[in-house]
GROMACS .gro file of C-alpha atoms in nm:
model
  392
    1MET     CA    1   0.182  -1.499  -1.717
    2HIS     CA    2   0.163  -1.726  -1.417
    3LEU     CA    3   0.110  -1.568  -1.082
    4ILE     CA    4   0.317  -1.771  -0.843
    5GLU     CA    5   0.151  -1.882  -0.523
    6HIS     CA    6   0.323  -1.757  -0.208
    7LYS     CA    7   0.261  -1.957   0.111
    8ASP     CA    8   0.280  -1.789   0.443
    9THR     CA    9   0.448  -2.017   0.695
   10THR     CA   10   0.418  -1.782   0.984
   11ARG     CA   11   0.156  -1.826   1.247
   12ASP     CA   12  -0.093  -1.548   1.310
   13THR     CA   13  -0.142  -1.512   1.685
   14ARG     CA   14  -0.353  -1.203   1.688
   15PHE     CA   15  -0.673  -1.395   1.764
   16LYS     CA   16  -0.554  -1.598   2.062
   17PRO     CA   17  -0.799  -1.536   2.346
   18ARG     CA   18  -0.678  -1.387   2.668
   19ILE     CA   19  -0.691  -1.711   2.861
   20GLY     CA   20  -0.639  -1.543   3.196
   21HIS     CA   21  -0.964  -1.356   3.161
   22VAL     CA   22  -1.176  -1.667   3.107
   23LEU     CA   23  -0.987  -1.942   3.286
   24TYR     CA   24  -1.151  -1.885   3.621
   25ARG     CA   25  -1.495  -1.901   3.455
   26ILE     CA   26  -1.444  -2.240   3.291
   27PRO     CA   27  -1.581  -2.468   3.566
   28GLY     CA   28  -1.897  -2.263   3.608
   29ILE     CA   29  -1.947  -2.228   3.238
   30MET     CA   30  -1.902  -2.599   3.176
   31TRP     CA   31  -2.137  -2.696   3.460
   32SER     CA   32  -2.418  -2.462   3.355
   33SER     CA   33  -2.374  -2.540   2.985
   34GLY     CA   34  -2.383  -2.916   3.029
   35LEU     CA   35  -2.029  -2.964   2.911
   36CYS     CA   36  -1.821  -3.269   2.990
   37TRP     CA   37  -1.461  -3.249   3.109
   38ARG     CA   38  -1.211  -3.439   2.905
   39SER     CA   39  -0.848  -3.518   2.971
   40ARG     CA   40  -0.628  -3.213   2.919
   41HIS     CA   41  -0.922  -3.001   3.021
   42ARG     CA   42  -1.073  -2.960   2.680
   43PRO     CA   43  -1.452  -2.898   2.660
   44CYS     CA   44  -1.651  -3.094   2.410
   45LYS     CA   45  -1.988  -3.027   2.249
   46ALA     CA   46  -2.007  -2.672   2.381
   47ILE     CA   47  -2.356  -2.517   2.388
   48PHE     CA   48  -2.405  -2.142   2.409
   49HIS     CA   49  -2.672  -2.002   2.638
   50GLN     CA   50  -2.805  -1.651   2.611
   51ARG     CA   51  -2.719  -1.570   2.972
   52HIS     CA   52  -2.345  -1.603   2.907
   53SER     CA   53  -2.151  -1.288   2.837
   54THR     CA   54  -1.982  -1.246   2.499
   55ARG     CA   55  -1.644  -1.281   2.668
   56GLU     CA   56  -1.734  -1.640   2.756
   57LEU     CA   57  -1.793  -1.720   2.386
   58PHE     CA   58  -1.425  -1.810   2.357
   59VAL     CA   59  -1.514  -2.122   2.555
   60THR     CA   60  -1.878  -2.184   2.472
   61ARG     CA   61  -1.896  -2.097   2.101
   62ARG     CA   62  -2.174  -2.304   1.942
   63TYR     CA   63  -2.162  -2.474   1.606
   64SER     CA   64  -2.505  -2.630   1.561
   65SER     CA   65  -2.398  -2.891   1.306
   66SER     CA   66  -2.128  -3.068   1.506
   67SER     CA   67  -1.890  -3.019   1.795
   68ILE     CA   68  -1.542  -2.899   1.715
   69ASP     CA   69  -1.266  -2.996   1.954
   70GLU     CA   70  -1.017  -2.731   1.861
   71VAL     CA   71  -1.006  -2.414   1.652
   72THR     CA   72  -0.695  -2.421   1.435
   73ASP     CA   73  -0.469  -2.145   1.306
   74ASP     CA   74  -0.601  -2.225   0.956
   75ASP     CA   75  -0.956  -2.166   1.080
   76ARG     CA   76  -0.859  -1.822   1.208
   77ARG     CA   77  -0.677  -1.724   0.889
   78ARG     CA   78  -0.889  -1.881   0.618
   79ILE     CA   79  -1.107  -1.645   0.414
   80TYR     CA   80  -1.428  -1.795   0.271
   81ILE     CA   81  -1.588  -1.635  -0.034
   82HIS     CA   82  -1.959  -1.716  -0.069
   83GLY     CA   83  -2.047  -1.720  -0.437
   84SER     CA   84  -1.845  -1.798  -0.748
   85GLY     CA   85  -1.984  -1.542  -0.993
   86ASN     CA   86  -1.799  -1.237  -1.121
   87LYS     CA   87  -1.754  -1.075  -0.780
   88GLY     CA   88  -1.663  -1.395  -0.598
   89CYS     CA   89  -1.403  -1.502  -0.855
   90PHE     CA   90  -1.262  -1.152  -0.877
   91MET     CA   91  -1.223  -1.124  -0.500
   92ALA     CA   92  -1.062  -1.469  -0.479
   93PHE     CA   93  -0.818  -1.377  -0.759
   94CYS     CA   94  -0.720  -1.053  -0.590
   95LEU     CA   95  -0.659  -1.215  -0.253
   96ALA     CA   96  -0.476  -1.515  -0.396
   97THR     CA   97  -0.231  -1.308  -0.601
   98LYS     CA   98  -0.115  -1.081  -0.321
   99PRO     CA   99   0.218  -1.151  -0.147
  100ASN     CA  100   0.178  -1.405   0.134
  101PRO     CA  101  -0.186  -1.477   0.054
  102PRO     CA  102  -0.419  -1.622   0.317
  103PRO     CA  103  -0.584  -1.959   0.270
  104ILE     CA  104  -0.892  -1.904   0.052
  105THR     CA  105  -1.203  -2.120  -0.003
  106LEU     CA  106  -1.479  -2.057  -0.255
  107LEU     CA  107  -1.819  -2.175  -0.127
  108VAL     CA  108  -2.044  -2.287  -0.409
  109ALA     CA  109  -2.376  -2.470  -0.438
  110ASN     CA  110  -2.326  -2.589  -0.794
  111ARG     CA  111  -2.152  -2.918  -0.868
  112GLU     CA  112  -2.091  -2.816  -1.228
  113ARG     CA  113  -1.895  -2.516  -1.110
  114ILE     CA  114  -1.670  -2.743  -0.907
  115LYS     CA  115  -1.623  -2.974  -1.207
  116ALA     CA  116  -1.529  -2.679  -1.426
  117PHE     CA  117  -1.288  -2.555  -1.161
  118GLU     CA  118  -1.110  -2.892  -1.152
  119GLU     CA  119  -1.098  -2.910  -1.530
  120GLU     CA  120  -0.929  -2.567  -1.534
  121GLY     CA  121  -0.652  -2.703  -1.312
  122LYS     CA  122  -0.804  -2.553  -0.996
  123LYS     CA  123  -0.721  -2.203  -1.107
  124ILE     CA  124  -0.905  -1.877  -1.148
  125ARG     CA  125  -0.832  -1.698  -1.474
  126ILE     CA  126  -0.877  -1.328  -1.556
  127TYR     CA  127  -0.849  -1.169  -1.899
  128THR     CA  128  -0.731  -0.809  -1.918
  129ASP     CA  129  -0.515  -0.601  -2.155
  130GLY     CA  130  -0.524  -0.877  -2.414
  131LYS     CA  131  -0.370  -1.138  -2.184
  132TRP     CA  132  -0.485  -1.418  -1.953
  133PHE     CA  133  -0.360  -1.427  -1.597
  134GLU     CA  134  -0.417  -1.716  -1.361
  135SER     CA  135  -0.406  -1.775  -0.992
  136GLY     CA  136  -0.380  -2.093  -0.793
  137GLY     CA  137  -0.393  -2.131  -0.417
  138VAL     CA  138  -0.775  -2.139  -0.400
  139ASP     CA  139  -0.982  -2.423  -0.253
  140ILE     CA  140  -1.344  -2.489  -0.340
  141GLU     CA  141  -1.618  -2.639  -0.124
  142LEU     CA  142  -1.965  -2.761  -0.209
  143LEU     CA  143  -2.226  -2.625   0.029
  144GLU     CA  144  -2.504  -2.836   0.176
  145MET     CA  145  -2.831  -2.695   0.045
  146ARG     CA  146  -3.049  -2.577   0.333
  147HIS     CA  147  -3.305  -2.361   0.154
  148GLY     CA  148  -3.674  -2.316   0.223
  149ARG     CA  149  -3.885  -2.597   0.362
  150ALA     CA  150  -3.594  -2.841   0.387
  151ILE     CA  151  -3.421  -2.637   0.658
  152THR     CA  152  -3.738  -2.634   0.866
  153GLU     CA  153  -3.769  -3.015   0.848
  154MET     CA  154  -3.399  -3.068   0.916
  155SER     CA  155  -3.382  -2.833   1.212
  156SER     CA  156  -3.505  -3.101   1.451
  157GLY     CA  157  -3.326  -3.389   1.277
  158PRO     CA  158  -3.235  -3.519   0.934
  159ALA     CA  159  -3.533  -3.537   0.703
  160SER     CA  160  -3.585  -3.867   0.528
  161PHE     CA  161  -3.547  -3.892   0.152
  162ASP     CA  162  -3.906  -4.011   0.123
  163SER     CA  163  -4.041  -3.707   0.306
  164ILE     CA  164  -3.898  -3.456   0.060
  165SER     CA  165  -3.868  -3.655  -0.265
  166SER     CA  166  -4.221  -3.570  -0.368
  167GLN     CA  167  -4.134  -3.200  -0.360
  168LEU     CA  168  -3.838  -3.241  -0.598
  169ARG     CA  169  -3.882  -3.258  -0.976
  170VAL     CA  170  -3.614  -3.345  -1.227
  171THR     CA  171  -3.653  -3.352  -1.606
  172VAL     CA  172  -3.533  -3.661  -1.789
  173THR     CA  173  -3.569  -3.828  -2.126
  174PRO     CA  174  -3.553  -3.646  -2.459
  175GLU     CA  175  -3.926  -3.588  -2.443
  176GLY     CA  176  -3.884  -3.382  -2.126
  177ARG     CA  177  -4.088  -3.612  -1.905
  178GLU     CA  178  -4.077  -3.504  -1.541
  179VAL     CA  179  -4.032  -3.763  -1.267
  180SER     CA  180  -3.987  -3.739  -0.894
  181ALA     CA  181  -3.637  -3.740  -0.751
  182LYS     CA  182  -3.705  -4.072  -0.578
  183GLU     CA  183  -3.806  -4.234  -0.908
  184ALA     CA  184  -3.511  -4.079  -1.090
  185PHE     CA  185  -3.265  -4.231  -0.842
  186GLY     CA  186  -3.434  -4.567  -0.831
  187GLY     CA  187  -3.587  -4.516  -0.489
  188GLU     CA  188  -3.249  -4.450  -0.331
  189CYS     CA  189  -3.120  -4.124  -0.190
  190PRO     CA  190  -2.858  -3.977  -0.427
  191PRO     CA  191  -2.500  -3.969  -0.302
  192LYS     CA  192  -2.417  -3.659  -0.106
  193PRO     CA  193  -2.067  -3.529  -0.037
  194LYS     CA  194  -1.962  -3.476   0.320
  195ALA     CA  195  -1.996  -3.105   0.392
  196SER     CA  196  -1.729  -2.925   0.593
  197GLN     CA  197  -1.833  -2.815   0.940
  198ARG     CA  198  -1.531  -2.603   1.020
  199PRO     CA  199  -1.606  -2.265   1.175
  200ILE     CA  200  -1.599  -1.959   0.953
  201PHE     CA  201  -1.427  -1.659   1.107
  202ASN     CA  202  -1.381  -1.460   0.786
  203LEU     CA  203  -1.653  -1.448   0.518
  204ILE     CA  204  -1.701  -1.237   0.205
  205THR     CA  205  -2.049  -1.289   0.067
  206THR     CA  206  -2.104  -1.196  -0.299
  207ILE     CA  207  -2.441  -1.360  -0.353
  208ARG     CA  208  -2.686  -1.140  -0.543
  209SER     CA  209  -2.920  -0.929  -0.329
  210PRO     CA  210  -3.246  -1.122  -0.390
  211GLN     CA  211  -3.087  -1.450  -0.274
  212ALA     CA  212  -2.861  -1.308   0.000
  213ALA     CA  213  -3.078  -1.396   0.303
  214ARG     CA  214  -3.177  -1.738   0.174
  215SER     CA  215  -2.816  -1.824   0.090
  216MET     CA  216  -2.689  -1.710   0.427
  217VAL     CA  217  -2.883  -1.999   0.581
  218GLU     CA  218  -2.631  -2.235   0.419
  219VAL     CA  219  -2.345  -2.102   0.631
  220GLN     CA  220  -2.531  -1.961   0.934
  221HIS     CA  221  -2.447  -2.261   1.155
  222ARG     CA  222  -2.073  -2.205   1.095
  223LEU     CA  223  -2.075  -1.837   1.193
  224GLY     CA  224  -2.060  -1.685   1.540
  225PRO     CA  225  -2.022  -1.351   1.715
  226ASP     CA  226  -1.645  -1.363   1.662
  227SER     CA  227  -1.688  -1.400   1.285
  228THR     CA  228  -1.658  -1.113   1.040
  229VAL     CA  229  -1.875  -1.087   0.731
  230ILE     CA  230  -1.814  -0.845   0.442
  231ALA     CA  231  -2.142  -0.815   0.252
  232MET     CA  232  -2.093  -0.706  -0.111
  233GLN     CA  233  -2.461  -0.680  -0.212
  234ASP     CA  234  -2.549  -0.357  -0.394
  235GLY     CA  235  -2.917  -0.343  -0.299
  236LEU     CA  236  -3.043  -0.154   0.003
  237GLY     CA  237  -3.242  -0.339   0.271
  238VAL     CA  238  -3.053  -0.664   0.217
  239LEU     CA  239  -2.894  -0.682   0.560
  240GLU     CA  240  -3.223  -0.615   0.739
  241GLU     CA  241  -3.355  -0.931   0.571
  242VAL     CA  242  -3.038  -1.125   0.657
  243PHE     CA  243  -3.055  -1.017   1.021
  244GLY     CA  244  -3.425  -1.100   1.048
  245THR     CA  245  -3.379  -1.439   0.892
  246CYS     CA  246  -3.051  -1.557   1.043
  247PHE     CA  247  -2.920  -1.325   1.317
  248PRO     CA  248  -3.201  -1.145   1.501
  249ASP     CA  249  -2.991  -1.104   1.820
  250PRO     CA  250  -2.712  -0.842   1.785
  251ARG     CA  251  -2.519  -1.011   2.071
  252THR     CA  252  -2.472  -1.337   1.875
  253ARG     CA  253  -2.454  -1.174   1.533
  254PRO     CA  254  -2.128  -1.174   1.334
  255ASP     CA  255  -1.959  -0.840   1.278
  256PHE     CA  256  -2.096  -0.723   0.942
  257ARG     CA  257  -1.933  -0.465   0.710
  258LEU     CA  258  -2.082  -0.319   0.395
  259ALA     CA  259  -1.873  -0.320   0.074
  260PHE     CA  260  -1.903  -0.271  -0.294
  261ILE     CA  261  -1.664  -0.268  -0.588
  262SER     CA  262  -1.670  -0.055  -0.899
  263HIS     CA  263  -1.435  -0.281  -1.099
  264ASP     CA  264  -1.588  -0.394  -1.425
  265ALA     CA  265  -1.537  -0.771  -1.393
  266ARG     CA  266  -1.771  -0.997  -1.590
  267TYR     CA  267  -1.807  -1.371  -1.564
  268GLN     CA  268  -1.721  -1.542  -1.893
  269GLY     CA  269  -1.936  -1.848  -1.830
  270LYS     CA  270  -1.674  -2.118  -1.867
  271GLY     CA  271  -1.488  -2.250  -1.565
  272LEU     CA  272  -1.392  -1.976  -1.327
  273ARG     CA  273  -1.297  -1.714  -1.586
  274ILE     CA  274  -1.341  -1.341  -1.556
  275VAL     CA  275  -1.304  -1.061  -1.810
  276TRP     CA  276  -1.172  -0.755  -1.627
  277SER     CA  277  -1.232  -0.453  -1.848
  278GLY     CA  278  -1.250  -0.160  -1.609
  279ILE     CA  279  -1.034  -0.066  -1.315
  280GLY     CA  280  -1.224   0.059  -1.009
  281VAL     CA  281  -1.208   0.064  -0.631
  282CYS     CA  282  -1.339  -0.141  -0.338
  283VAL     CA  283  -1.504   0.052  -0.057
  284ILE     CA  284  -1.572  -0.096   0.288
  285GLY     CA  285  -1.775   0.084   0.552
  286PRO     CA  286  -1.936   0.012   0.891
  287LEU     CA  287  -2.300  -0.034   0.982
  288ALA     CA  288  -2.507   0.212   1.180
  289ASP     CA  289  -2.483   0.193   1.559
  290GLY     CA  290  -2.824   0.040   1.592
  291SER     CA  291  -2.717  -0.272   1.401
  292VAL     CA  292  -2.431  -0.383   1.624
  293SER     CA  293  -2.407  -0.520   1.975
  294LYS     CA  294  -2.392  -0.268   2.259
  295VAL     CA  295  -2.258  -0.509   2.521
  296LYS     CA  296  -1.976  -0.352   2.720
  297GLY     CA  297  -1.642  -0.448   2.564
  298ASP     CA  298  -1.807  -0.640   2.281
  299ARG     CA  299  -1.752  -0.377   2.014
  300TRP     CA  300  -1.386  -0.347   2.096
  301ARG     CA  301  -1.336  -0.723   2.077
  302ARG     CA  302  -1.523  -0.746   1.747
  303THR     CA  303  -1.314  -0.467   1.602
  304GLN     CA  304  -0.997  -0.653   1.690
  305HIS     CA  305  -1.126  -0.969   1.523
  306SER     CA  306  -1.249  -0.785   1.216
  307GLN     CA  307  -0.920  -0.612   1.154
  308TYR     CA  308  -0.756  -0.927   1.018
  309LEU     CA  309  -1.003  -0.962   0.729
  310LEU     CA  310  -1.001  -0.588   0.661
  311ASP     CA  311  -0.621  -0.585   0.649
  312GLU     CA  312  -0.610  -0.879   0.410
  313VAL     CA  313  -0.859  -0.721   0.171
  314SER     CA  314  -0.704  -0.373   0.195
  315SER     CA  315  -0.354  -0.502   0.116
  316SER     CA  316  -0.454  -0.633  -0.229
  317PRO     CA  317  -0.288  -0.404  -0.488
  318ILE     CA  318  -0.549  -0.494  -0.750
  319LEU     CA  319  -0.859  -0.413  -0.543
  320ASP     CA  320  -0.746  -0.061  -0.440
  321CYS     CA  321  -0.957  -0.101  -0.125
  322ARG     CA  322  -1.056   0.191   0.094
  323GLU     CA  323  -1.205   0.195   0.438
  324VAL     CA  324  -1.450   0.481   0.481
  325ASP     CA  325  -1.685   0.606   0.752
  326GLN     CA  326  -2.055   0.532   0.760
  327ARG     CA  327  -2.167   0.846   0.581
  328SER     CA  328  -1.919   0.809   0.290
  329SER     CA  329  -2.021   0.446   0.255
  330ILE     CA  330  -2.390   0.534   0.230
  331VAL     CA  331  -2.328   0.810  -0.027
  332MET     CA  332  -2.124   0.575  -0.243
  333ARG     CA  333  -2.388   0.302  -0.223
  334TYR     CA  334  -2.658   0.552  -0.321
  335ARG     CA  335  -2.449   0.656  -0.617
  336LYS     CA  336  -2.405   0.293  -0.727
  337LEU     CA  337  -2.780   0.232  -0.683
  338ILE     CA  338  -2.868   0.533  -0.902
  339ILE     CA  339  -2.632   0.411  -1.172
  340ASP     CA  340  -2.785   0.062  -1.170
  341ALA     CA  341  -3.152   0.166  -1.132
  342VAL     CA  342  -3.165   0.490  -1.334
  343ILE     CA  343  -2.866   0.557  -1.557
  344GLY     CA  344  -2.818   0.198  -1.676
  345PRO     CA  345  -3.179   0.142  -1.789
  346LEU     CA  346  -3.186   0.483  -1.961
  347ALA     CA  347  -2.868   0.396  -2.150
  348THR     CA  348  -3.032   0.070  -2.258
  349ALA     CA  349  -3.337   0.265  -2.385
  350TYR     CA  350  -3.107   0.482  -2.595
  351SER     CA  351  -2.895   0.178  -2.702
  352CYS     CA  352  -2.574   0.340  -2.585
  353GLU     CA  353  -2.322   0.320  -2.303
  354ASN     CA  354  -2.366   0.523  -1.986
  355LYS     CA  355  -2.094   0.767  -2.079
  356ASP     CA  356  -2.267   0.855  -2.408
  357LEU     CA  357  -2.604   0.953  -2.256
  358LEU     CA  358  -2.527   1.325  -2.237
  359SER     CA  359  -2.481   1.342  -2.614
  360LYS     CA  360  -2.823   1.188  -2.693
  361PRO     CA  361  -3.114   1.420  -2.776
  362GLY     CA  362  -3.344   1.469  -2.472
  363ALA     CA  363  -3.143   1.232  -2.253
  364PRO     CA  364  -2.983   1.496  -2.026
  365GLU     CA  365  -3.323   1.640  -1.928
  366ILE     CA  366  -3.472   1.293  -1.863
  367LEU     CA  367  -3.164   1.194  -1.667
  368GLU     CA  368  -3.179   1.502  -1.444
  369ASP     CA  369  -3.548   1.445  -1.365
  370LEU     CA  370  -3.496   1.076  -1.285
  371VAL     CA  371  -3.192   1.132  -1.064
  372THR     CA  372  -3.376   1.411  -0.874
  373GLU     CA  373  -3.673   1.183  -0.814
  374ALA     CA  374  -3.454   0.892  -0.707
  375TRP     CA  375  -3.265   1.107  -0.459
  376ALA     CA  376  -3.593   1.228  -0.304
  377VAL     CA  377  -3.705   0.868  -0.255
  378MET     CA  378  -3.371   0.769  -0.103
  379ARG     CA  379  -3.373   1.050   0.149
  380HIS     CA  380  -3.726   0.950   0.251
  381ASP     CA  381  -3.623   0.590   0.305
  382VAL     CA  382  -3.324   0.662   0.531
  383ALA     CA  383  -3.525   0.673   0.855
  384GLY     CA  384  -3.599   0.336   1.017
  385THR     CA  385  -3.328   0.136   0.838
  386TYR     CA  386  -2.966   0.056   0.916
  387LEU     CA  387  -2.901   0.391   0.738
  388GLN     CA  388  -3.055   0.575   1.029
  389GLY     CA  389  -2.839   0.861   1.152
  390VAL     CA  390  -2.757   0.983   0.801
  391HIS     CA  391  -3.004   1.262   0.738
  392ASN     CA  392  -2.854   1.478   0.467
   0.00000   0.00000   0.00000
């Protein structure tokens, strides 16, 4: 069964700024920001300063990697999915197979994944009910690696190949001899594809919790306060690390939403193929008040911008997505955490599936004790996190 791609030829105008509100500010903004004035009155190389209000960000939005002359309709509508594992591929498939799908781009850091994607005809395939289904209409983009020490060196300018080659090790020869990257490439810097510097207004991040903050560095420079990020990490405390690493200031932070899926979708390990063996739901909830900007009018504007991504995700018939309040979102995330941290390992110890635990000798008693202890720990950890305000 081929799922036919539907292209939406209409233009989405919901994100056009209210020019009248910012037009009179343009000369002052450009003068204080060091902007030049081109023909047709278009600013170039805009630099954001902390003293500007968020309303002025329509004019002075900063993209640290390069200047962007004009934000296009495709920029506003395109949904980027960070990560190409089971969650990333499943989300891309669900969005690409809905009527009038938005433009979709998978962000990956693995060249082999891109090669496999091209060999598969640039399609994502899902196996369910004994049949393979495929979806086109998905682009893929190789991210520029900006992890660890390299990002520190590159922050003030491009690091030379010589300065970092000694830190890189690659294994070559059948004997497994290790040589430096510089030696492996004959003293020359390996070819590097040109990375896209287009702004990201809609991002779904599916990177695993331990790597979430480090991976966010790869796209941080393309995000701004008018971007929306749906974080699909199961672990608690992930967003605190992301905020501390990449977005310490709530005023310039993208609008983050928490989400998780209970669909049983597993990566097959060849190309972009997923085995979908269990139907579930997708739940999206807001953050606590202390994690968002409190600038007057800012929350309303962010909500208007975020609604596009929420509508696109919610309209997928496969996902069965539900928007919930903060409390419901927290309860569901706790439930998922208990399943992963308590019930799953116990089922492994008994060599059975989760649903069969209650029939195993002694398992119900152990399960009750572990769940009770886990809940006590969770209630204790609520205070002082982005879960603050949920006390019971």
